[in-house]
Short mmCIF file of C-alpha atoms in Angstrom, two decimals:
data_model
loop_
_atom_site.label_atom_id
_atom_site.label_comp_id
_atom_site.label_asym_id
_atom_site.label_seq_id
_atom_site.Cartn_x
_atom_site.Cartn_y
_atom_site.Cartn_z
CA UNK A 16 67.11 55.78 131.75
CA UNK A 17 70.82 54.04 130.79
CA UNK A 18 72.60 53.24 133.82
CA UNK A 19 75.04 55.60 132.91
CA UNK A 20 72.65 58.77 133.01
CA UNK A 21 72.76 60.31 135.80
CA UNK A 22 69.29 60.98 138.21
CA UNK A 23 67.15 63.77 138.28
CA UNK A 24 67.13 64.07 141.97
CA UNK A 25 71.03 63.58 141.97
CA UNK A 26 71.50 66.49 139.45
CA UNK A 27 68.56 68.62 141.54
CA UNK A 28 70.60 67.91 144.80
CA UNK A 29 74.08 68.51 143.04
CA UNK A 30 72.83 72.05 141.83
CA UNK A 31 71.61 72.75 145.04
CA UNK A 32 74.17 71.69 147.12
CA UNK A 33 75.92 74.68 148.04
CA UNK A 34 72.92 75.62 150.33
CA UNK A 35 74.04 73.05 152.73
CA UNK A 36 77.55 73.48 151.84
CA UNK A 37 77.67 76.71 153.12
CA UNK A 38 75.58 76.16 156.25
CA UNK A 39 77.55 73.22 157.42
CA UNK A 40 81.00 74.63 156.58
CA UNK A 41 79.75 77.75 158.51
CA UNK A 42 78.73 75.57 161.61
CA UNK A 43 81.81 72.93 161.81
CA UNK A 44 84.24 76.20 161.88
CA UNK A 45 82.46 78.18 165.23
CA UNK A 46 82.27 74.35 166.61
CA UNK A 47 86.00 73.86 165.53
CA UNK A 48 87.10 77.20 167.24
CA UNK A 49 85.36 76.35 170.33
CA UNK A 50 86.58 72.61 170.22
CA UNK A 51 90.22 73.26 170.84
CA UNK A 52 90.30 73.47 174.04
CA UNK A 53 88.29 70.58 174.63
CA UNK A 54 90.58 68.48 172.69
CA UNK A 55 93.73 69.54 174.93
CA UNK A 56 91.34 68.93 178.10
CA UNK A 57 90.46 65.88 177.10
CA UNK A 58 93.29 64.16 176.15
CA UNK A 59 95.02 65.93 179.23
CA UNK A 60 92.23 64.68 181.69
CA UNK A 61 93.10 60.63 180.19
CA UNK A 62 96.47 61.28 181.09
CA UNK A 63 96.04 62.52 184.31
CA UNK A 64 92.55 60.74 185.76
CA UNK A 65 92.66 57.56 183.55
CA UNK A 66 96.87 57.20 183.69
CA UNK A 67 96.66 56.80 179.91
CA UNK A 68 100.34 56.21 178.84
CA UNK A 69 101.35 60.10 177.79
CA UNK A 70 102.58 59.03 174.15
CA UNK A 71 99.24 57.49 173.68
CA UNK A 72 97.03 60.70 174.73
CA UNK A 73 100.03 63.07 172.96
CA UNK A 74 99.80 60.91 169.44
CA UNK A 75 96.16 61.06 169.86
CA UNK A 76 96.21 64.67 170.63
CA UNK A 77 98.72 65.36 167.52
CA UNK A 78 96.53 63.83 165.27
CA UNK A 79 93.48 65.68 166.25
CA UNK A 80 94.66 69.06 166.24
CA UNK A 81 96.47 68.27 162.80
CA UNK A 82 92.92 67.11 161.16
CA UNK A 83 90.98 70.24 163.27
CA UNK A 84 93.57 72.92 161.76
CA UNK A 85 93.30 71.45 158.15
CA UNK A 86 89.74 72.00 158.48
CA UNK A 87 89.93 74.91 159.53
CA UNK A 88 92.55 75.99 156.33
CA UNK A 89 89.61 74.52 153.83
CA UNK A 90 86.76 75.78 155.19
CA UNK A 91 87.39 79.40 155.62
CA UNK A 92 88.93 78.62 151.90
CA UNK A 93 85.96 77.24 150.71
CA UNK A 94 83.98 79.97 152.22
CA UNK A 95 85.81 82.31 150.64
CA UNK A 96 85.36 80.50 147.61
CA UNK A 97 81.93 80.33 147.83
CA UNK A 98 81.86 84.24 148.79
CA UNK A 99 83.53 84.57 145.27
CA UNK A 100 81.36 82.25 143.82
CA UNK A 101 77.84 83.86 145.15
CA UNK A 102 79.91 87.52 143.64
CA UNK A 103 79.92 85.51 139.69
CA UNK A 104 76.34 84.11 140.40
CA UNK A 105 75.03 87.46 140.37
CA UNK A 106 77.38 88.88 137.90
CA UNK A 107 76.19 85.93 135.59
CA UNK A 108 72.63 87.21 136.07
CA UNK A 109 73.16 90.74 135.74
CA UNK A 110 75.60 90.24 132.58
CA UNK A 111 74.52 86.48 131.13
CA UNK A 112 76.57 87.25 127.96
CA UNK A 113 79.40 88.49 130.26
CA UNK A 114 81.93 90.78 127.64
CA UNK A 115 80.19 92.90 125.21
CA UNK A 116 82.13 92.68 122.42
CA UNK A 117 80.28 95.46 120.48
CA UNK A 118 82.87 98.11 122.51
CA UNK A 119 86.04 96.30 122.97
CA UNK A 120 88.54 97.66 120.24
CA UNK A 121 89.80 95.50 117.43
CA UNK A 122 93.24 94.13 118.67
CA UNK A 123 90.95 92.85 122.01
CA UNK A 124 88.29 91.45 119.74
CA UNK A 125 90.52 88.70 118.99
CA UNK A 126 90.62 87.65 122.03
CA UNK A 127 88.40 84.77 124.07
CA UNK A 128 86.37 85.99 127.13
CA UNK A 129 84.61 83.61 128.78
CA UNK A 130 81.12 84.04 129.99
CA UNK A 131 80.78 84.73 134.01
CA UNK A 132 78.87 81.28 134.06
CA UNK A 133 82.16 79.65 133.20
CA UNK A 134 83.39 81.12 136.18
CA UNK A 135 80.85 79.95 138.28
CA UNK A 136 80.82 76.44 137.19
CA UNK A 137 85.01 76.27 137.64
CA UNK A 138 84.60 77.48 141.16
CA UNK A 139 81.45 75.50 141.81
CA UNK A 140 83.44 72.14 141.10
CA UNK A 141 86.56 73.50 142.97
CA UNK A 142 84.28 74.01 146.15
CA UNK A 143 82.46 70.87 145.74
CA UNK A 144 85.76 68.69 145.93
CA UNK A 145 87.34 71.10 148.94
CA UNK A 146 83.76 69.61 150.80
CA UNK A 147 84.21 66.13 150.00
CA UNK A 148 88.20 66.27 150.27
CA UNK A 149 87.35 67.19 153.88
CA UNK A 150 85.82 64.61 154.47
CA UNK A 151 87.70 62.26 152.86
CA UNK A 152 91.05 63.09 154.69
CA UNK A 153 88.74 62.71 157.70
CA UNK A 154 88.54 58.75 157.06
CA UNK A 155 92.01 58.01 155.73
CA UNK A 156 93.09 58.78 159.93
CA UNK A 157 89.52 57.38 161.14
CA UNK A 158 91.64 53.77 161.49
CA UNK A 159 94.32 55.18 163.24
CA UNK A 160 91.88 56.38 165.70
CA UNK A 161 90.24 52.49 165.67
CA UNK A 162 93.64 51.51 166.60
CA UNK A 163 94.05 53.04 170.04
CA UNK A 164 90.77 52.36 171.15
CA UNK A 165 91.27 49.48 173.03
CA UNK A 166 94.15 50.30 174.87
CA UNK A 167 92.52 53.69 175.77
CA UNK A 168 89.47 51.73 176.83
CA UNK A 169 91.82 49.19 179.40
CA UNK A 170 92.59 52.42 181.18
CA UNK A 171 89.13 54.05 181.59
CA UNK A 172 88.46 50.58 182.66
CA UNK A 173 90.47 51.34 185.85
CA UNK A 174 92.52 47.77 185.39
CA UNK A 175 95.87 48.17 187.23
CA UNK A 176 98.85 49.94 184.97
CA UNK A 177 101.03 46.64 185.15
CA UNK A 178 98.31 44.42 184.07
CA UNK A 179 97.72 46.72 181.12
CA UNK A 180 100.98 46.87 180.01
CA UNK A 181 101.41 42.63 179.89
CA UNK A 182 97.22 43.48 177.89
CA UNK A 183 98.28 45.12 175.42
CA UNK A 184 102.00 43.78 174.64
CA UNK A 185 100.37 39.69 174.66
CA UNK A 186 96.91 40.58 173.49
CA UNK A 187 96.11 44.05 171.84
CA UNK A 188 98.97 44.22 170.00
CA UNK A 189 99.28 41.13 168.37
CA UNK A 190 95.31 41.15 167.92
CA UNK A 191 96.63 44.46 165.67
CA UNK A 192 98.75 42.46 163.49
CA UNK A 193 97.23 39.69 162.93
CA UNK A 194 94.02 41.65 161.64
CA UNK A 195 96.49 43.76 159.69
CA UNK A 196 97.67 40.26 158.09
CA UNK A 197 94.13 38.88 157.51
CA UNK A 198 93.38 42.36 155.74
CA UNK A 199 96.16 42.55 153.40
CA UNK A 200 95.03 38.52 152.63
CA UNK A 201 91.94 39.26 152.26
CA UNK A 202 92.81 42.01 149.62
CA UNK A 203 95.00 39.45 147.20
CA UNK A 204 92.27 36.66 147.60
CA UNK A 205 89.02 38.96 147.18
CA UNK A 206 90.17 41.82 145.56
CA UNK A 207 86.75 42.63 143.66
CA UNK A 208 84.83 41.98 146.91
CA UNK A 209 87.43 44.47 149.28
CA UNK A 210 87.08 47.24 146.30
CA UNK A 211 84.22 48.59 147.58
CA UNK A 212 85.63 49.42 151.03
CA UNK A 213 85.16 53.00 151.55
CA UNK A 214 88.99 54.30 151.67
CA UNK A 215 89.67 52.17 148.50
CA UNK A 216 86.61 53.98 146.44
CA UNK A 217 87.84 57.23 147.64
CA UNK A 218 90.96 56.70 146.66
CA UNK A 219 89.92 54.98 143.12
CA UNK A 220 88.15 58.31 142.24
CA UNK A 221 90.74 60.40 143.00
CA UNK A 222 93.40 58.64 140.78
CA UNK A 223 90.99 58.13 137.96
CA UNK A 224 90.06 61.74 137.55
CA UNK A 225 93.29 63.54 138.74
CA UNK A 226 95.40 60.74 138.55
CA UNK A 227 97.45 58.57 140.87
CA UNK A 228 100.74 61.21 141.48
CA UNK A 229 98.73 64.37 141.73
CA UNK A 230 96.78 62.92 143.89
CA UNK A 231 99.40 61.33 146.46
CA UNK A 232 100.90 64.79 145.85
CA UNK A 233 97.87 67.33 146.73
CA UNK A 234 97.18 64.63 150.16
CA UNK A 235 100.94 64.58 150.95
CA UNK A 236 101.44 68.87 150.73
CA UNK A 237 97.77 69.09 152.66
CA UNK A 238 99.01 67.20 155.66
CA UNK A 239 102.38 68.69 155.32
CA UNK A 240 101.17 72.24 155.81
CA UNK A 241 98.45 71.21 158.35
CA UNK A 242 101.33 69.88 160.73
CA UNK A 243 103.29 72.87 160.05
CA UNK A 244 100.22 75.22 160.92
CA UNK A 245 99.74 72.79 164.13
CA UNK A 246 103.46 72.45 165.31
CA UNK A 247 102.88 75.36 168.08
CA UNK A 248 99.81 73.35 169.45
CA UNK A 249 100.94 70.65 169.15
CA UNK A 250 104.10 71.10 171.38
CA UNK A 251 102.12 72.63 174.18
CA UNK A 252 100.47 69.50 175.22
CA UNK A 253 102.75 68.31 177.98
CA UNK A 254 101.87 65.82 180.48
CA UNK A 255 104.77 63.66 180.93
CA UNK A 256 104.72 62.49 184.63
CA UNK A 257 108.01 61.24 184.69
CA UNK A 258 109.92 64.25 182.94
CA UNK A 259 112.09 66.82 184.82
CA UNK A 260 111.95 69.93 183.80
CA UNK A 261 114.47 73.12 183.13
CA UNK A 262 114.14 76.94 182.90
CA UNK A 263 114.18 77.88 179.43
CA UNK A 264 116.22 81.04 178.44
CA UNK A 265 116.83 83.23 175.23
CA UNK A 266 119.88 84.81 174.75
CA UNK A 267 120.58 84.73 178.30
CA UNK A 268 117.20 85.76 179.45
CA UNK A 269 115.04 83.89 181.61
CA UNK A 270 111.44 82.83 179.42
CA UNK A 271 108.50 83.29 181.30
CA UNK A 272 105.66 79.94 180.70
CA UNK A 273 102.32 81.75 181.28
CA UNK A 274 101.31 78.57 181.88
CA UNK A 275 102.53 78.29 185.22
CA UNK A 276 100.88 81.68 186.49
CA UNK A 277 96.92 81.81 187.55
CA UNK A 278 97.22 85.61 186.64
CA UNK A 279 98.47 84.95 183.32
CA UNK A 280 97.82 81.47 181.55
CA UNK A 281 94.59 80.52 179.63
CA UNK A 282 92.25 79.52 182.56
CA UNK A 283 90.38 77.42 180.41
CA UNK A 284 93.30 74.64 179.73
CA UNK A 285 94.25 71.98 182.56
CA UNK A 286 97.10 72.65 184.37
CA UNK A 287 99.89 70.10 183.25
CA UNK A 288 101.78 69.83 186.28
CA UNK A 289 101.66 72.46 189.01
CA UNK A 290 101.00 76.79 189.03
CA UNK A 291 101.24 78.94 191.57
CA UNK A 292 99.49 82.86 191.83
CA UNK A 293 101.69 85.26 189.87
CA UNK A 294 105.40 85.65 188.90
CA UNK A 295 105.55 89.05 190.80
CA UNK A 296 104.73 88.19 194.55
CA UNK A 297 103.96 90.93 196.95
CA UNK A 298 102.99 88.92 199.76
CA UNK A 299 104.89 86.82 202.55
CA UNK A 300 103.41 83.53 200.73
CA UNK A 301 102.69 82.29 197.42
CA UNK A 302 99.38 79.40 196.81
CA UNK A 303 101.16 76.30 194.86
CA UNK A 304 98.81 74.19 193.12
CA UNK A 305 100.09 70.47 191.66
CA UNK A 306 97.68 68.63 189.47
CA UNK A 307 96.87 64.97 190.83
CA UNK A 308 97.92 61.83 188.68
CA UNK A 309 96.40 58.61 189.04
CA UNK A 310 99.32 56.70 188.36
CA UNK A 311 100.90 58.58 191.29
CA UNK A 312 98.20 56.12 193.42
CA UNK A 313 100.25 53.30 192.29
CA UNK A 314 103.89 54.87 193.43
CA UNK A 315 101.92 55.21 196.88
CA UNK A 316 101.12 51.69 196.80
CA UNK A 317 104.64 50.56 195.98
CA UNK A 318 106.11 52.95 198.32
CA UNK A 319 103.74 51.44 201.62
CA UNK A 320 104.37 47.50 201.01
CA UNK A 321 107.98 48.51 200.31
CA UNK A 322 109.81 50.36 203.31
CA UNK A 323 113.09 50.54 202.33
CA UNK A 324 112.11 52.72 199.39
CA UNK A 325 110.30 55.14 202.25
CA UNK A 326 114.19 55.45 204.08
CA UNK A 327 115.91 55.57 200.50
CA UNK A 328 113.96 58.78 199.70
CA UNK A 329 113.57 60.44 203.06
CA UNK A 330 109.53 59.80 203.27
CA UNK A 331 108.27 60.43 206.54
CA UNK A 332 104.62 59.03 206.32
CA UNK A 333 102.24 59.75 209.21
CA UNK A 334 100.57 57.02 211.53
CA UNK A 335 97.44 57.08 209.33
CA UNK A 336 99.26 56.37 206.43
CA UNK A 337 100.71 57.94 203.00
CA UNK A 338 99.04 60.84 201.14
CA UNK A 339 99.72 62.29 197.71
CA UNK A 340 101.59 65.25 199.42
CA UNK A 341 104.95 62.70 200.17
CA UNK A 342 105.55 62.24 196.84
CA UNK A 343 107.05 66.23 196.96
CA UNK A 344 109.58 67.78 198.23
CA UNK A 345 108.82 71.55 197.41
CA UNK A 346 112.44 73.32 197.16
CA UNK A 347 113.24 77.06 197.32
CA UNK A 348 116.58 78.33 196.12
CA UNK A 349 117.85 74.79 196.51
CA UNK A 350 116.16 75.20 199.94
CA UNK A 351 114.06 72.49 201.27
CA UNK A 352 110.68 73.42 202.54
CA UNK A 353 109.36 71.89 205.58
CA UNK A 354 106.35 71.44 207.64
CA UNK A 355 103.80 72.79 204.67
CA UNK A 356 99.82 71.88 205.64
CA UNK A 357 98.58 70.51 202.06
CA UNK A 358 95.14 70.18 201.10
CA UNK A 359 92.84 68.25 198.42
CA UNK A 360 91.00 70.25 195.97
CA UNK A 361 89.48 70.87 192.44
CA UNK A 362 90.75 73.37 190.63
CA UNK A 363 88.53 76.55 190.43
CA UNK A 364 88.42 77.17 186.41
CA UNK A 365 89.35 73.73 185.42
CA UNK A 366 87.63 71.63 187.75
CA UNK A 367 90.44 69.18 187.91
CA UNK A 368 91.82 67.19 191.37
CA UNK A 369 94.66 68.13 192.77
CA UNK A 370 96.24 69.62 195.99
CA UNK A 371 97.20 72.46 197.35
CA UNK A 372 99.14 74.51 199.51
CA UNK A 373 101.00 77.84 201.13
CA UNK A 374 104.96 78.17 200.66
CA UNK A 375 106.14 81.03 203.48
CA UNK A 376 108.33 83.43 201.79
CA UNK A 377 109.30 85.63 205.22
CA UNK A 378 112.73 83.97 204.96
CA UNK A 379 113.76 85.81 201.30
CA UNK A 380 114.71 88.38 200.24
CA UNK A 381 113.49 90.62 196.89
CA UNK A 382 114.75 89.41 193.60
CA UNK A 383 114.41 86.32 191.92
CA UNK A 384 113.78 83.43 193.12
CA UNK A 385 113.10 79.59 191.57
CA UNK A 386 110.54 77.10 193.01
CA UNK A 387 111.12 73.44 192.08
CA UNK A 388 109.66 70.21 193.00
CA UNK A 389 111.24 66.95 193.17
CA UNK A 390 108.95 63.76 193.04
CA UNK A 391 109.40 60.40 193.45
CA UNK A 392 107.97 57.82 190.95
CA UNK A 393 107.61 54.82 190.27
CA UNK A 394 108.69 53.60 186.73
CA UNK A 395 106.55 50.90 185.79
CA UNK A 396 108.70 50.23 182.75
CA UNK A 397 112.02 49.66 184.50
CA UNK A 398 110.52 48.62 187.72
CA UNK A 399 112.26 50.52 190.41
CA UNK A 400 111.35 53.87 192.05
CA UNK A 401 113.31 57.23 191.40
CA UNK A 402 113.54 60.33 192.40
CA UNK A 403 112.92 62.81 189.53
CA UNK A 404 114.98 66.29 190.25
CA UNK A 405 113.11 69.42 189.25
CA UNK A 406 109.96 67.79 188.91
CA UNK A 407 108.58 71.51 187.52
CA UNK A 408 110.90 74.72 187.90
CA UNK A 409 108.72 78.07 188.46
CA UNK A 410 110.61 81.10 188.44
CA UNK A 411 109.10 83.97 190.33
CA UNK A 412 110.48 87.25 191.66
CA UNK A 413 109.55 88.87 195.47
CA UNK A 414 109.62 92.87 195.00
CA UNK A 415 108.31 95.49 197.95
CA UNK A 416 108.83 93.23 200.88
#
């Protein structure tokens, strides 16, 4: 056998290959469906139990969904494909010559039909490269992945947030670059030995059988559309600790978020900031629940060796101490609400920590009402603590008092 002839078992396992095509397209979709909400949870649960740094988990979180919704796009293509594929298979057995020419009339005699088997090997290659081009966009972002690793790792670590920061600006980062440097070296100097890196075979193939610009085209438009197809879920990942917040209105009207309503938003996704029951209330008290942050532990610990900050922002701590709770002040109709008994919990759908507690309502009247909630914070970045105003803004509207 010439080295250029290609193996028995290879062309065996190449005409077979659709079998496990099929199979494994049809089991990474139902995993992909259910895997959404994992992703948010996941990347929302680093945020708020780890204190990842929110533009970490978010670009992390971008880039997932973005690669799990262009999967999605090809493989319920290439099923389809394959569905039309499986229809020419048996058409191809059924009618092996395809056209009979015997009753076509003379003007369509002269022209070329091809033979269902033609159609069946066009979409067989077509399928075939939708499978490996999955796979193949899945490694060009595999490094970007690589890249966050370590600083994601410092904070499951449990290392203290200011520590991490002077980490990863003095040692992860310029560990980055200089590997980046040695790389690109490494790729002048040894340029037949880095060939045979994974990405740069991939991408050798591709240019030498579509060529270079078609290529950089078909990968450019396939992301493009992915992270249009992603932008709405995408921009629902929020979990910025230190960002107020405003009602949102269209055209004058007042947008409901169902995701601050227990009644109404997808029990199944964390809770970014804080929820209460319902946006109609019918009783003389509404349940508010606030999602706990870990780096809120480290405003608490600023706030106690640092009493002047605890009379600059009106904090009242008890005799046994500071609790999460004195971070908020919960505010009705620009009304402060005193006095409210607060209590730790996890959450009853999404399991995660956080505290709770009963606003008293007797006082209003029906109508619409807002709740907000200020919180102080330390910013680790500028190194002073603030107050951030409307915290999280929850309409909600009292009727049949």
């Amino acid at each position: 056998m010439s080295a250029s002839e290609t193996p028995k078992w290879l062309l065996e396992t190449q005409n077979k290959s659709w079998e496990p095509e099929i199979l494994i397209s049809g089991i990474t979709l139902t995993f992909i469906f259910i895997l959404s909400n994992h992703i948010y949870n996941f990347y929302g649960m680093l945020v708020q139990d780890f204190a990842v740094w929110d533009a970490v988990a978010r670009t992390l979180y971008k880039v997932s969904i973005i690669i799990l919704t262009g999967l999605k796009i090809i493989l319920i293509f290439h099923l389809i494909l394959r569905g039309l594929w499986t229809g020419f298979v048996g058409l191809s057995y059924v009618f092996p010559e395809g056209v009979n020419r015997l009753n076509l009339s003379k003007s369509a005699k002269k022209i070329h039909y091809d033979k269902p088997e033609t159609f069946v090997i066009k979409i067989e290659k077509i399928c075939s490269l939708l499978f490996s081009f999955i796979f193949s966009s899945f490694i060009f972002v595999l490094g970007f992945f690589l890249l966050f690793i370590p600083i994601v790792i410092l904070f499951v670590l449990g290392l203290d947030i200011s520590y991490i920061r002077i980490i990863n600006l003095y040692v992860v980062l310029p560990l980055i670059v200089i590997l980046t440097l040695l790389a690109i070296l490494l790729e002048t100097k040894f340029q037949k030995t880095t060939i045979l890196n994974k990405l740069d075979i991939l991408l050798t193939i591709y240019y030498t059988n579509i060529g270079k610009i078609k290529t950089n085209l078909i990968f450019l438009s396939y992301f493009l559309i992915i992270f249009l197809l992603s932008s709405g879920d995408i921009s629902k990942f929020d979990f910025k600790n230190k960002k107020s917040s405003e009602i949102s209105t269209r055209g004058g009207i007042v947008h409901l978020n169902k995701k601050f309503y227990e009644a109404s938003r997808d029990q199944k996704l964390r809770i970014p900031k804080a929820a209460i029951d319902r946006f109609r209330v019918t009783d003389n008290a509404i349940e508010l629940f606030i999602g706990f942050y870990k780096e809120d532990m480290y405003t608490i610990k600023k706030l106690k060796n640092n009493p002047e900050f605890l009379k600059k922002f009106e904090i009242k701590a008890d005799k046994a101490g500071m609790y999460l709770h004195d971070l908020y002040k919960i505010v009705v109709d620009d009304k402060i609400i005193p006095g409210l008994k607060w209590y730790s919990t996890d959450h009853k759908h999404t399991n995660q920590a956080g505290i709770i507690t009963k606003i008293p309502l007797d006082t209003l009247t029906n109508g619409y009402h807002e709740l907000k909630i200020n919180k102080v914070y330390w910013s680790t970045n500028k190194k002073k603590m603030k107050l951030i105003d409307n915290w999280e803004i929850i309409p909600f509207e009292i009727e049949n008092k």
